[in-house]
Short mmCIF file of C-alpha atoms in Angstrom, two decimals:
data_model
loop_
_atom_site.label_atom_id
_atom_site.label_comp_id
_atom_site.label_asym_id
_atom_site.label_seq_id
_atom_site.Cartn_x
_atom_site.Cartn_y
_atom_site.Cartn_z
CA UNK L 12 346.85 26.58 -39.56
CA UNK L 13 348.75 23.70 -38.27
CA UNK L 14 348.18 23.83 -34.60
CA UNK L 15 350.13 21.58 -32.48
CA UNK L 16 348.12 18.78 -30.82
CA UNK L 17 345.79 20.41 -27.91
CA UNK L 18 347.86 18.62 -24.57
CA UNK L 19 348.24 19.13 -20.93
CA UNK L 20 346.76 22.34 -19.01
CA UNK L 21 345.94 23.65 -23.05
CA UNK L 22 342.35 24.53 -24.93
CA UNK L 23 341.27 24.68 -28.33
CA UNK L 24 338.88 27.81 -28.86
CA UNK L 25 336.57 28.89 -32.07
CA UNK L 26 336.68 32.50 -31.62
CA UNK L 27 333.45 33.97 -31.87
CA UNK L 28 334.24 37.51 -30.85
CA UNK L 29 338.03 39.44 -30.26
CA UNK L 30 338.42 42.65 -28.94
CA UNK L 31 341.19 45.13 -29.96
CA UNK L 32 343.42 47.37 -27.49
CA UNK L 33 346.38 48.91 -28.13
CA UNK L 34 349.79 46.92 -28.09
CA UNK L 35 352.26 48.30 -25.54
CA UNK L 36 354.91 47.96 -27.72
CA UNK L 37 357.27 49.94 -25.20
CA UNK L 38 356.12 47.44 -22.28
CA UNK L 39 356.97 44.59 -24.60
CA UNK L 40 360.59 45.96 -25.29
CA UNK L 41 361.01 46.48 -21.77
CA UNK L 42 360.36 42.83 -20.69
CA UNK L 43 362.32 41.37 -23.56
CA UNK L 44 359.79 40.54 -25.21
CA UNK L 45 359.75 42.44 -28.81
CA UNK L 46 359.18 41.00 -31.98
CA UNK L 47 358.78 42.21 -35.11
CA UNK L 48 355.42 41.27 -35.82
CA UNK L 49 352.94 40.97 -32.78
CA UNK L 50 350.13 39.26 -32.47
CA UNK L 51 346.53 41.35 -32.84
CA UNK L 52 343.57 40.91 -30.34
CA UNK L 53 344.04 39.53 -26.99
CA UNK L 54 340.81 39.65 -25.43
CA UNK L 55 338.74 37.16 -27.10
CA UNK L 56 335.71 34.80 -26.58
CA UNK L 57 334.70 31.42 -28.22
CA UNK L 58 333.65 28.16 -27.91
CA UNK L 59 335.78 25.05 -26.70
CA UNK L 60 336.39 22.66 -29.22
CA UNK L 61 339.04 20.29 -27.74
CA UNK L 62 340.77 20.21 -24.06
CA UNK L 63 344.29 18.69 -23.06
CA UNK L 64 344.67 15.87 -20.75
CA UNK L 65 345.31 17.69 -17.74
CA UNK L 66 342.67 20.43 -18.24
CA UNK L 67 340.52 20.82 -15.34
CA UNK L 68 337.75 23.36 -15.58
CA UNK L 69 336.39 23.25 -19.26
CA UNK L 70 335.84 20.54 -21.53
CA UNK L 71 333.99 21.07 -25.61
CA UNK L 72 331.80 23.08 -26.26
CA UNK L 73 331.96 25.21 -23.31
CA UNK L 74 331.45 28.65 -24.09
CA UNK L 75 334.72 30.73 -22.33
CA UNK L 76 336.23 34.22 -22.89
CA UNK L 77 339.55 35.07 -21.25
CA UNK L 78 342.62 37.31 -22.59
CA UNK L 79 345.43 35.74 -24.18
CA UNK L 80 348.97 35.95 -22.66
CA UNK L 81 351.12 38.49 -23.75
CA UNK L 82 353.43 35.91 -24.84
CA UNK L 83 351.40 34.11 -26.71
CA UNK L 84 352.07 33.01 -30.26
CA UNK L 85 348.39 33.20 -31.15
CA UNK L 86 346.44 36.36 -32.25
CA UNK L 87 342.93 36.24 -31.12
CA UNK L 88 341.89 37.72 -34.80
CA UNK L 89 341.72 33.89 -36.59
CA UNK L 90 339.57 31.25 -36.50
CA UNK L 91 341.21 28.84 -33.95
CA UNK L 92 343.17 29.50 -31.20
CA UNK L 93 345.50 27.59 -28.34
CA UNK L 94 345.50 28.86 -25.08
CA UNK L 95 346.33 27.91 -21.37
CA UNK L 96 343.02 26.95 -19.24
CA UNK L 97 344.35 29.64 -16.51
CA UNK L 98 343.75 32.35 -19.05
CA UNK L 99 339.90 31.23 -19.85
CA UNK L 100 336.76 31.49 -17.86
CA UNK L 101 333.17 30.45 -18.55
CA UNK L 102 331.08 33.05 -20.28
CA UNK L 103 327.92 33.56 -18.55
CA UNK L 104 324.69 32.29 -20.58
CA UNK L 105 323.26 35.87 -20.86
CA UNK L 106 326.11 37.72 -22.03
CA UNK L 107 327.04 37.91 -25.88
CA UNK L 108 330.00 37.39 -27.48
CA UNK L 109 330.71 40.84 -28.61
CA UNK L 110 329.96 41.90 -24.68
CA UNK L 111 332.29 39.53 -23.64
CA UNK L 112 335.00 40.15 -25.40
CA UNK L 113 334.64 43.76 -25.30
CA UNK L 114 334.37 43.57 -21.39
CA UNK L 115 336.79 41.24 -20.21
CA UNK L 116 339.69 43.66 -20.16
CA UNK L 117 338.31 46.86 -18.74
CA UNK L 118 336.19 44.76 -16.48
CA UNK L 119 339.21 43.29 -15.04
CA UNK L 120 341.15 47.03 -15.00
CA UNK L 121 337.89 48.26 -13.19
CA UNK L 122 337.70 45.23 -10.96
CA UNK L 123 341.49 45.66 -9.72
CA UNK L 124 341.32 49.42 -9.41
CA UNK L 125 338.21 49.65 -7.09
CA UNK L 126 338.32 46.46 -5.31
CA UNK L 127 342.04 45.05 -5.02
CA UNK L 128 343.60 48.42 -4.61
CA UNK L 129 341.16 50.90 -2.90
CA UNK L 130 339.06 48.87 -1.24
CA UNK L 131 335.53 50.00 -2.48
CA UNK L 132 332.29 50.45 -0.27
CA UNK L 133 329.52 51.40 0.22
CA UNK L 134 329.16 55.11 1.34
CA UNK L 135 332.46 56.22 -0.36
CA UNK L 136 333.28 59.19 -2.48
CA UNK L 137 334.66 58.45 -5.84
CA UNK L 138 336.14 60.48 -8.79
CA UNK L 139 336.29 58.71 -11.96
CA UNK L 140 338.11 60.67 -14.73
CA UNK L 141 337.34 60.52 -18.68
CA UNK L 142 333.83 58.33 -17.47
CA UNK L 143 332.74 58.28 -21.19
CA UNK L 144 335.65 55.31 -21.89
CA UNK L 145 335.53 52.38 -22.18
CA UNK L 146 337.38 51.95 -18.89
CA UNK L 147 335.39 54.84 -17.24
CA UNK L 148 331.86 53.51 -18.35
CA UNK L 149 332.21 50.23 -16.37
CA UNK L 150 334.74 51.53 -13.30
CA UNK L 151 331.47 53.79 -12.64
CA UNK L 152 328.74 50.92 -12.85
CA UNK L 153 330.87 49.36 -10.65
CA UNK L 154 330.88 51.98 -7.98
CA UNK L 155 327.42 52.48 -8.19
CA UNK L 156 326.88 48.82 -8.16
CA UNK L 157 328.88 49.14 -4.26
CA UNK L 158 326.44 51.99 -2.91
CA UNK L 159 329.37 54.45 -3.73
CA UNK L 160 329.17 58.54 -4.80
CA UNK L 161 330.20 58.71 -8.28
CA UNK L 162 332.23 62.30 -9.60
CA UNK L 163 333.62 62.55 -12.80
CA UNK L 164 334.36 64.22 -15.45
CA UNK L 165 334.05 64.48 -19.37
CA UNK L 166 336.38 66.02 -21.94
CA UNK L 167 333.70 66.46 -24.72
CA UNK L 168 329.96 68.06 -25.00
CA UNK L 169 328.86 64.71 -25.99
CA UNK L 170 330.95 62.72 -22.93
CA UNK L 171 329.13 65.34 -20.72
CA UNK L 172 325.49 64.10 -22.38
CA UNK L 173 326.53 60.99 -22.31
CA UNK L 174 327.84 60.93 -18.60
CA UNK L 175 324.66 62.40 -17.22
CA UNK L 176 322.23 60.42 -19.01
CA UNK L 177 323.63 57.45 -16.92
CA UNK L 178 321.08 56.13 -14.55
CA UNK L 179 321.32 56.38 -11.35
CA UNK L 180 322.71 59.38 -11.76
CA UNK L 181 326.06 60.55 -11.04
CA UNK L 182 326.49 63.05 -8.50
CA UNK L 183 328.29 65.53 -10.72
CA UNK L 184 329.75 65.64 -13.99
CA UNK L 185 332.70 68.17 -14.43
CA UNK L 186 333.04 69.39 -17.86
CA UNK L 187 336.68 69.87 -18.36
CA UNK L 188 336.35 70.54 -22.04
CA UNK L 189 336.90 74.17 -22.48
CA UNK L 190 339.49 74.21 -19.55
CA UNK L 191 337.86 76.21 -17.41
CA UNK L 192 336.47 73.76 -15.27
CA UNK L 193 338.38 73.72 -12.19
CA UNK L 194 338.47 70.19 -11.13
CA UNK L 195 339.92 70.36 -7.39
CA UNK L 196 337.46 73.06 -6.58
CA UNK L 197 334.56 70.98 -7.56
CA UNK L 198 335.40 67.84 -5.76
CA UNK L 199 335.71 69.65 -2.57
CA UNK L 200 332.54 71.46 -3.22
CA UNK L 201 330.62 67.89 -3.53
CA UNK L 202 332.40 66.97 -0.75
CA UNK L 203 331.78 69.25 1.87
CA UNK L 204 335.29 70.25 1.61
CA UNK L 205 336.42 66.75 3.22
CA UNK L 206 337.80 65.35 -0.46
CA UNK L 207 336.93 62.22 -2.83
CA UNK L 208 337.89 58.70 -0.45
CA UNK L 209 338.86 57.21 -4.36
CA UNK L 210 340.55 58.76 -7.31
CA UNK L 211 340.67 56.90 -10.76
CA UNK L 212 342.72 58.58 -13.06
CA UNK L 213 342.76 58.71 -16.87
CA UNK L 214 346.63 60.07 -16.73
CA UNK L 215 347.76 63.56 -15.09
CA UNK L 216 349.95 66.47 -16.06
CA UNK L 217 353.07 66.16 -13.94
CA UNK L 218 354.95 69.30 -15.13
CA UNK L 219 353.69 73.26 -15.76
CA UNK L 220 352.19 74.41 -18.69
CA UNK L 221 355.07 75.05 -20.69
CA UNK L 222 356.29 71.84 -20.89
CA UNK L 223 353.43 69.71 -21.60
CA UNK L 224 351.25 69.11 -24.91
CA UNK L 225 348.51 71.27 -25.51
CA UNK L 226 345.30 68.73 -25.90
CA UNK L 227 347.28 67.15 -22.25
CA UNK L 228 347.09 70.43 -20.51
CA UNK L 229 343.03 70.56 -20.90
CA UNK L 230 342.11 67.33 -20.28
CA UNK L 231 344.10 66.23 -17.36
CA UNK L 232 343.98 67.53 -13.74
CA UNK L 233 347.91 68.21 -12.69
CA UNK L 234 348.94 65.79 -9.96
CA UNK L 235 348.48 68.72 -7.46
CA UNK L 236 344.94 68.46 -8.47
CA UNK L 237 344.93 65.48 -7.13
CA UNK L 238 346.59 65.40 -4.31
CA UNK L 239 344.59 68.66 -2.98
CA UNK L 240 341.17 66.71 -4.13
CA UNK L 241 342.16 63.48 -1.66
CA UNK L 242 340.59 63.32 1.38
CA UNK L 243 342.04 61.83 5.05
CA UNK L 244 342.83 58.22 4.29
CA UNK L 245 341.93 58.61 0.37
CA UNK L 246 343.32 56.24 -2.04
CA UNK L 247 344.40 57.31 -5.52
CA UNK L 248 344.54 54.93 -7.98
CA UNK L 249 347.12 56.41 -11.24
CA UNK L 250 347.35 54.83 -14.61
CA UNK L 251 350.17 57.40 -15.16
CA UNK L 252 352.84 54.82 -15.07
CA UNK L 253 355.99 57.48 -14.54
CA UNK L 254 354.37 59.63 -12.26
CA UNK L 255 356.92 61.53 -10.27
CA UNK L 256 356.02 62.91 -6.39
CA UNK L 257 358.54 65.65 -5.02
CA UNK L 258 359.31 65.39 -1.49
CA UNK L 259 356.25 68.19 -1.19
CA UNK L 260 353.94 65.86 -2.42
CA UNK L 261 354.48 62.85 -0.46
CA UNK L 262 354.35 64.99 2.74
CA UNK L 263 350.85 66.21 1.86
CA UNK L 264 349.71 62.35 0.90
CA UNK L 265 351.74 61.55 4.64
CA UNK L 266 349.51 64.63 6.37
CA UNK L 267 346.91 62.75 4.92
CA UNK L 268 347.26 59.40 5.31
CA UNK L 269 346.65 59.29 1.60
CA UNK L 270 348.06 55.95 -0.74
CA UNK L 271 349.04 55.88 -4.18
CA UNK L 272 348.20 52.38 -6.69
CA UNK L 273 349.40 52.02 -10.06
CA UNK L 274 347.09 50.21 -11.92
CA UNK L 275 349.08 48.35 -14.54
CA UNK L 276 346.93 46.55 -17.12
CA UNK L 277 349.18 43.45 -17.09
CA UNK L 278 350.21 42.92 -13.79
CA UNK L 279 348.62 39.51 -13.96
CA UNK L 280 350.67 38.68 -16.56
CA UNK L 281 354.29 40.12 -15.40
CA UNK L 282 353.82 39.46 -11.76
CA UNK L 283 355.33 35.78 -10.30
CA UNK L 284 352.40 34.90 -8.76
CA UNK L 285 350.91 31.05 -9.92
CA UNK L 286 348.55 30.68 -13.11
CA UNK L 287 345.54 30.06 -11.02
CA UNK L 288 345.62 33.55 -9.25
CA UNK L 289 344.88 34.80 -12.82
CA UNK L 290 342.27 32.25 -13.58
CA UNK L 291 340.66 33.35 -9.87
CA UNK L 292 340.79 36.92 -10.98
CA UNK L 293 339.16 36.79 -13.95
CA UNK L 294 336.53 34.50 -12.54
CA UNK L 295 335.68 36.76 -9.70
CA UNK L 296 335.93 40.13 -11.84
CA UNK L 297 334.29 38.65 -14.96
CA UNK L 298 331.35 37.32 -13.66
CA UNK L 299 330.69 40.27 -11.00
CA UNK L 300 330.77 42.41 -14.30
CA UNK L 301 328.96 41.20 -17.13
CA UNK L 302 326.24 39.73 -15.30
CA UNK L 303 325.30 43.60 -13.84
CA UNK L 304 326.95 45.78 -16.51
CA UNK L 305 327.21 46.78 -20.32
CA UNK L 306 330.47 48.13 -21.79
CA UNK L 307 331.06 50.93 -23.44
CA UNK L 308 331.30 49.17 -27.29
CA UNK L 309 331.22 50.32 -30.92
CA UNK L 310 329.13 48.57 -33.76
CA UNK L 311 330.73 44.97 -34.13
CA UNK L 312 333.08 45.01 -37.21
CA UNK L 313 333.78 42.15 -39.55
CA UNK L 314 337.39 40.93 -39.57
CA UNK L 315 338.14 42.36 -43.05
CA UNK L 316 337.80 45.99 -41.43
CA UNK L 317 340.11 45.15 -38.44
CA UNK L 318 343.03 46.48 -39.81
CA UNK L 319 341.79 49.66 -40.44
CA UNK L 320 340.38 49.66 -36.97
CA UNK L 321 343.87 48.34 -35.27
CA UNK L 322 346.04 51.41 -36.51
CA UNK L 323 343.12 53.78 -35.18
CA UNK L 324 343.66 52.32 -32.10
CA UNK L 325 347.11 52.07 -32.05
CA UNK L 326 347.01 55.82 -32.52
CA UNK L 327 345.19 55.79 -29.16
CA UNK L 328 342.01 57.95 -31.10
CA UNK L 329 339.51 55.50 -30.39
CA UNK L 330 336.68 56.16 -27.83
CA UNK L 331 334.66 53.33 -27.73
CA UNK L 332 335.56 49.78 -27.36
CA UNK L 333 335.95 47.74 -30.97
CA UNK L 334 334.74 44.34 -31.28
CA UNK L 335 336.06 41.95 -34.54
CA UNK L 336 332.81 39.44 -34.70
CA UNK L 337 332.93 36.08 -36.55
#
């Protein structure tokens, strides 16, 4: 209600569609930035109903989807939002609303981990853990998409069925479900023994088995996993964002000639770098993804369930990718 008049570099956007992910309520206390109430749904796509005077690259009735700041003052779960141009791009024709919302985010997180930080190609060996998320589904299309060998692995009988029903096919699918599955061992098998040239994590277990929760200890590979699983010149891309290396470990990854890449989901918003490097990004990764893949998404849900839905999320025990459609 009661937006302020839509001026300078800003857009007016009907949401059509608004995707929920979990608020990183510890990142937000960490940058200064906590509130007591947050706004829900970032990702969000709409039409343009009114552009600023200095707005360059939309104008009404454009259809966009972007992700809202994390400072923004707008939720993407109403009717009518404000938002900087940078943050918006054009939604392609073919793609629907609920697809675009649902894949802006993970596109972008796939997009940054294959691309900006291990330099995809054609040819390469990849291991892609959890593949049956949201963030899995598409980081795997996306490999495929670049000629590359896709591993990886699935923490559930129905990940597993899922996983190798993809087409093409992946090259193995490591069923790390019962914990038996020894995840190392089976890269290097595929491999010839020479190791994966990418690694996409889904977290890792950084201690021994005493110390870490039970449902962590099956699911994730240990770091040492990891490291072991590299090959010569490998890059491993972590979301495990207080991952610790002892001097050990950073002697193998030197033997190797191995890097290490955090993939933080909002370095385009904390870094210093210019507005129109995000706009750019999200161009570039946006379009390269919806116009060749589908996201891993959930039954569009009217806005009356979303609450419901948030605080399953929030609990990080959602699978698949929820999408609030108007």
């Amino acid at each position: 209600e009661n937006l302020p008049v839509t001026e300078d570099n800003y857009v007016k956007l009907q949401v059509k569609a608004c995707a929920l992910s979990q608020i990183n309520t510890k990142l937000l206390a960490e940058m200064k930035m906590e509130k007591e109430f947050f706004p829900v749904g970032r990702e969000i796509a709409g039409i343009v109903l009114d552009v600023g005077n200095k707005v360059s690259f939309f104008q009404p009735d454009d259809e966009v989807v972007g992700i809202l700041p994390l400072d923004s003052e707008d939720p993407g779960l109403c009717e009518v939002v404000r938002v900087h141009e940078h943050y918006l791009v054009h939604k392609p024709e073919k793609v629907t609303w609920t697809e675009a919302a649902g894949t802006i985010r993970d596109g972008v997180r796939a997009y940054t981990a294959l691309h900006y930080l291990s330099h995809l190609s054609s040819g390469k060996s990849v291991l892609i853990m959890d593949g049956a998320s949201a963030l899995g589904m598409i980081a795997i299309q996306l490999a495929h998409h670049r000629g590359a060998k896709v591993i990886s692995t699935a923490g559930s009988l129905e990940d597993k069925q899922c996983l190798e029903r993809l087409r093409p096919s992946l090259a193995r699918v490591i069923d790390v479900s019962n914990g038996k599955a020894h995840v190392a061992e089976s890269c290097l098998e595929e491999t010839g023994g020479l190791g994966v040239d990418i690694v996409l994590d889904a977290g890792v277990r950084l201690y021994s088995k005493d110390d870490e929760p039970a449902v962590k200890l099956q699911l994730l590979p240990h770091k040492h996993d990891i490291i072991t699983l590299l090959g010569v010149g490998g890059h491993w891309v972590t979301t495990e964002e207080n991952l610790q290396l002892d001097p050990p470990d950073s002697h193998c990854l030197f033997l190797k000639g191995a890097t290490v890449s955090f993939l933080n989901d909002e370095v385009w918003n904390l870094s210093n770098h210019p507005m129109c490097s995000t706009h750019l990004h999200l161009d570039l990764a946006f379009l390269i993804i919806s116009f060749f893949f589908r996201p891993q998404l959930d039954e569009p849900i009217p806005l009356y369930e979303a609450k419901v839905s948030m605080e399953v999320i929030q609990k990080q025990q959602g699978r698949k990718k929820l999408v609030v459609q108007f």
